[in-house]
């Protein structure tokens, strides 16, 4: 069977962010699985405009094409002021149909809350885009490191559960889209 095309989107673009380190940890974990083909989409590497222009830019077209090729997503997001970064919202809004009928999982991080406020808001956004969000989340408490003991075992187990869920939903939705196109 063809591996599921999983895009890991690193959603923070701030200098000194923890997202790239946490994203690399998750990508390394995901790449141990033969059933997924992982692509990293780091928003810091894209020159996405801060607002939606009348005509798409080459950077927008490239980002939308990456979203379109993926069959499942993991969004790595910090929690800023009980929400997720504006750069992530802007990137999500550049695509629309490309998210539909595909599963989305979350790796979140923050101090104390492990980024769960951001995840809850992202669930609402992705539901509006007709994506299927996974119940389980990998949450990293930055007070403990990214991820490091004593949370490493917990984070690794959570990552395995999330990858299992994404794989199941990704294959089910791949087959569904092949049998009949999704119409919103």
mmCIF file of C-alpha atoms in Angstrom:
data_model
loop_
_atom_site.group_PDB
_atom_site.id
_atom_site.type_symbol
_atom_site.label_atom_id
_atom_site.label_comp_id
_atom_site.label_asym_id
_atom_site.label_seq_id
_atom_site.Cartn_x
_atom_site.Cartn_y
_atom_site.Cartn_z
ATOM 1 C CA UNK A 1 0.000 0.000 0.000
ATOM 2 C CA UNK A 2 1.186 3.494 -0.817
ATOM 3 C CA UNK A 3 2.360 5.355 2.307
ATOM 4 C CA UNK A 4 0.075 8.097 3.593
ATOM 5 C CA UNK A 5 1.430 11.537 2.629
ATOM 6 C CA UNK A 6 1.727 13.388 5.966
ATOM 7 C CA UNK A 7 2.584 17.092 6.048
ATOM 8 C CA UNK A 8 3.927 18.374 9.359
ATOM 9 C CA UNK A 9 3.250 22.115 9.470
ATOM 10 C CA UNK A 10 5.408 24.120 11.870
ATOM 11 C CA UNK A 11 3.137 27.035 12.682
ATOM 12 C CA UNK A 12 5.318 29.547 14.506
ATOM 13 C CA UNK A 13 7.524 32.010 12.669
ATOM 14 C CA UNK A 14 8.953 33.814 15.710
ATOM 15 C CA UNK A 15 12.679 34.178 16.282
ATOM 16 C CA UNK A 16 13.857 31.834 19.023
ATOM 17 C CA UNK A 17 10.745 29.666 18.730
ATOM 18 C CA UNK A 18 10.557 26.163 20.189
ATOM 19 C CA UNK A 19 8.384 24.964 17.289
ATOM 20 C CA UNK A 20 11.228 23.951 15.006
ATOM 21 C CA UNK A 21 12.839 21.835 17.750
ATOM 22 C CA UNK A 22 9.521 20.201 18.704
ATOM 23 C CA UNK A 23 8.623 19.758 15.034
ATOM 24 C CA UNK A 24 11.944 18.008 14.320
ATOM 25 C CA UNK A 25 11.349 15.686 17.285
ATOM 26 C CA UNK A 26 7.900 14.745 15.958
ATOM 27 C CA UNK A 27 9.120 14.350 12.360
ATOM 28 C CA UNK A 28 11.920 12.038 13.527
ATOM 29 C CA UNK A 29 9.327 9.957 15.385
ATOM 30 C CA UNK A 30 6.959 9.851 12.387
ATOM 31 C CA UNK A 31 9.716 8.911 9.923
ATOM 32 C CA UNK A 32 10.302 5.679 11.844
ATOM 33 C CA UNK A 33 7.038 4.427 10.343
ATOM 34 C CA UNK A 34 6.979 2.904 6.889
ATOM 35 C CA UNK A 35 3.257 3.615 6.446
ATOM 36 C CA UNK A 36 3.745 7.408 6.267
ATOM 37 C CA UNK A 37 5.794 9.636 3.975
ATOM 38 C CA UNK A 38 6.568 12.816 5.893
ATOM 39 C CA UNK A 39 7.006 16.297 4.445
ATOM 40 C CA UNK A 40 7.895 19.297 6.606
ATOM 41 C CA UNK A 41 6.161 22.591 5.875
ATOM 42 C CA UNK A 42 7.851 25.216 8.038
ATOM 43 C CA UNK A 43 5.996 28.511 7.773
ATOM 44 C CA UNK A 44 9.223 30.350 8.646
ATOM 45 C CA UNK A 45 10.639 29.115 5.328
ATOM 46 C CA UNK A 46 7.703 30.432 3.289
ATOM 47 C CA UNK A 47 7.332 34.057 2.285
ATOM 48 C CA UNK A 48 3.577 34.140 2.843
ATOM 49 C CA UNK A 49 2.067 37.614 2.843
ATOM 50 C CA UNK A 50 0.499 38.853 6.101
ATOM 51 C CA UNK A 51 -2.888 39.231 4.402
ATOM 52 C CA UNK A 52 -4.703 37.660 1.470
ATOM 53 C CA UNK A 53 -3.805 39.600 -1.693
ATOM 54 C CA UNK A 54 -6.215 39.900 -4.611
ATOM 55 C CA UNK A 55 -4.000 37.546 -6.628
ATOM 56 C CA UNK A 56 -2.033 34.645 -5.121
ATOM 57 C CA UNK A 57 1.726 35.046 -4.916
ATOM 58 C CA UNK A 58 4.163 32.278 -5.912
ATOM 59 C CA UNK A 59 4.688 31.584 -2.169
ATOM 60 C CA UNK A 60 0.946 31.151 -1.668
ATOM 61 C CA UNK A 61 0.692 28.889 -4.727
ATOM 62 C CA UNK A 62 3.575 26.754 -3.401
ATOM 63 C CA UNK A 63 2.011 26.453 0.064
ATOM 64 C CA UNK A 64 -1.427 25.587 -1.339
ATOM 65 C CA UNK A 65 0.142 22.940 -3.602
ATOM 66 C CA UNK A 66 1.886 21.353 -0.585
ATOM 67 C CA UNK A 67 -1.416 21.264 1.308
ATOM 68 C CA UNK A 68 -3.146 19.803 -1.746
ATOM 69 C CA UNK A 69 -0.601 16.972 -2.110
ATOM 70 C CA UNK A 70 -0.848 15.947 1.546
ATOM 71 C CA UNK A 71 -3.364 13.349 2.699
ATOM 72 C CA UNK A 72 -3.016 14.117 6.412
ATOM 73 C CA UNK A 73 -1.585 16.898 8.553
ATOM 74 C CA UNK A 74 0.044 17.485 11.896
ATOM 75 C CA UNK A 75 0.070 21.116 12.968
ATOM 76 C CA UNK A 76 2.837 22.014 15.426
ATOM 77 C CA UNK A 77 1.571 25.071 17.266
ATOM 78 C CA UNK A 78 2.483 27.189 20.236
ATOM 79 C CA UNK A 79 -0.073 28.801 22.459
ATOM 80 C CA UNK A 80 0.180 32.580 22.427
ATOM 81 C CA UNK A 81 -2.290 34.388 24.692
ATOM 82 C CA UNK A 82 -4.626 31.362 24.813
ATOM 83 C CA UNK A 83 -4.663 31.084 21.011
ATOM 84 C CA UNK A 84 -2.489 30.121 18.066
ATOM 85 C CA UNK A 85 -0.210 32.406 16.000
ATOM 86 C CA UNK A 86 -1.642 34.783 13.417
ATOM 87 C CA UNK A 87 0.899 33.512 10.884
ATOM 88 C CA UNK A 88 -0.649 30.052 11.186
ATOM 89 C CA UNK A 89 -4.184 31.381 10.702
ATOM 90 C CA UNK A 90 -3.116 33.328 7.649
ATOM 91 C CA UNK A 91 -1.430 30.253 6.165
ATOM 92 C CA UNK A 92 -4.483 28.070 6.821
ATOM 93 C CA UNK A 93 -6.699 30.641 5.109
ATOM 94 C CA UNK A 94 -4.621 30.592 1.928
ATOM 95 C CA UNK A 95 -5.966 27.103 1.183
ATOM 96 C CA UNK A 96 -9.579 25.961 1.317
ATOM 97 C CA UNK A 97 -10.601 22.930 -0.733
ATOM 98 C CA UNK A 98 -7.164 21.417 -0.134
ATOM 99 C CA UNK A 99 -7.993 20.774 3.559
ATOM 100 C CA UNK A 100 -11.342 19.112 2.938
ATOM 101 C CA UNK A 101 -11.953 15.489 3.965
ATOM 102 C CA UNK A 102 -8.431 15.067 5.355
ATOM 103 C CA UNK A 103 -7.368 14.353 8.948
ATOM 104 C CA UNK A 104 -5.542 16.916 11.076
ATOM 105 C CA UNK A 105 -3.628 16.193 14.263
ATOM 106 C CA UNK A 106 -1.921 18.567 16.653
ATOM 107 C CA UNK A 107 1.372 18.820 18.489
ATOM 108 C CA UNK A 108 1.047 21.799 20.802
ATOM 109 C CA UNK A 109 3.296 23.454 23.304
ATOM 110 C CA UNK A 110 3.100 26.077 25.985
ATOM 111 C CA UNK A 111 3.823 26.701 29.624
ATOM 112 C CA UNK A 112 1.475 24.798 31.887
ATOM 113 C CA UNK A 113 -1.425 24.483 29.448
ATOM 114 C CA UNK A 114 0.697 22.511 26.926
ATOM 115 C CA UNK A 115 -0.949 24.537 24.163
ATOM 116 C CA UNK A 116 -4.427 23.071 24.537
ATOM 117 C CA UNK A 117 -6.160 26.469 24.232
ATOM 118 C CA UNK A 118 -4.576 26.873 20.795
ATOM 119 C CA UNK A 119 -5.666 23.362 19.784
ATOM 120 C CA UNK A 120 -9.275 23.970 20.774
ATOM 121 C CA UNK A 121 -9.407 27.071 18.579
ATOM 122 C CA UNK A 122 -7.709 25.267 15.699
ATOM 123 C CA UNK A 123 -10.298 22.488 15.907
ATOM 124 C CA UNK A 124 -12.990 25.094 15.204
ATOM 125 C CA UNK A 125 -11.069 26.475 12.219
ATOM 126 C CA UNK A 126 -10.431 23.059 10.684
ATOM 127 C CA UNK A 127 -14.012 21.939 11.262
ATOM 128 C CA UNK A 128 -15.149 24.957 9.246
ATOM 129 C CA UNK A 129 -12.806 23.783 6.478
ATOM 130 C CA UNK A 130 -14.413 20.298 6.505
ATOM 131 C CA UNK A 131 -11.288 18.614 7.857
ATOM 132 C CA UNK A 132 -11.426 15.843 10.470
ATOM 133 C CA UNK A 133 -9.501 16.637 13.654
ATOM 134 C CA UNK A 134 -7.991 13.902 15.780
ATOM 135 C CA UNK A 135 -9.121 13.567 19.369
ATOM 136 C CA UNK A 136 -5.710 12.908 20.901
ATOM 137 C CA UNK A 137 -3.020 15.595 21.033
ATOM 138 C CA UNK A 138 0.691 15.631 21.765
ATOM 139 C CA UNK A 139 1.114 18.383 24.351
ATOM 140 C CA UNK A 140 4.546 19.601 25.393
ATOM 141 C CA UNK A 141 5.020 21.668 28.551
ATOM 142 C CA UNK A 142 7.877 24.081 27.866
ATOM 143 C CA UNK A 143 8.557 24.196 31.589
ATOM 144 C CA UNK A 144 9.716 20.572 31.237
ATOM 145 C CA UNK A 145 11.702 21.028 28.029
ATOM 146 C CA UNK A 146 10.908 20.194 24.447
ATOM 147 C CA UNK A 147 10.274 17.207 24.978
ATOM 148 C CA UNK A 148 12.589 15.954 27.674
ATOM 149 C CA UNK A 149 12.331 13.934 30.864
ATOM 150 C CA UNK A 150 10.012 13.604 32.666
ATOM 151 C CA UNK A 151 7.666 14.154 29.712
ATOM 152 C CA UNK A 152 9.582 12.316 26.979
ATOM 153 C CA UNK A 153 7.901 8.941 27.555
ATOM 154 C CA UNK A 154 4.457 10.551 27.773
ATOM 155 C CA UNK A 155 5.081 12.566 24.598
ATOM 156 C CA UNK A 156 6.399 9.545 22.705
ATOM 157 C CA UNK A 157 3.340 7.462 23.639
ATOM 158 C CA UNK A 158 1.058 10.365 22.678
ATOM 159 C CA UNK A 159 2.864 10.744 19.339
ATOM 160 C CA UNK A 160 2.386 7.045 18.595
ATOM 161 C CA UNK A 161 -1.339 7.269 19.392
ATOM 162 C CA UNK A 162 -1.713 10.359 17.200
ATOM 163 C CA UNK A 163 0.135 8.712 14.307
ATOM 164 C CA UNK A 164 -2.045 5.601 14.617
ATOM 165 C CA UNK A 165 -5.205 7.741 14.480
ATOM 166 C CA UNK A 166 -3.948 9.805 11.539
ATOM 167 C CA UNK A 167 -3.008 6.686 9.616
ATOM 168 C CA UNK A 168 -6.423 5.073 10.108
ATOM 169 C CA UNK A 169 -8.368 8.221 9.249
ATOM 170 C CA UNK A 170 -6.000 9.113 6.424
ATOM 171 C CA UNK A 171 -6.511 5.773 4.701
ATOM 172 C CA UNK A 172 -10.279 5.800 5.288
ATOM 173 C CA UNK A 173 -10.608 9.306 3.870
ATOM 174 C CA UNK A 174 -8.245 8.521 0.963
ATOM 175 C CA UNK A 175 -10.507 5.613 0.008
ATOM 176 C CA UNK A 176 -13.614 7.763 0.475
ATOM 177 C CA UNK A 177 -12.296 10.562 -1.746
ATOM 178 C CA UNK A 178 -11.326 7.985 -4.404
ATOM 179 C CA UNK A 179 -14.782 6.386 -4.334
ATOM 180 C CA UNK A 180 -16.612 9.693 -4.556
ATOM 181 C CA UNK A 181 -15.273 13.248 -4.493
ATOM 182 C CA UNK A 182 -16.059 15.226 -1.370
ATOM 183 C CA UNK A 183 -18.601 17.990 -1.945
ATOM 184 C CA UNK A 184 -19.010 20.655 0.711
#
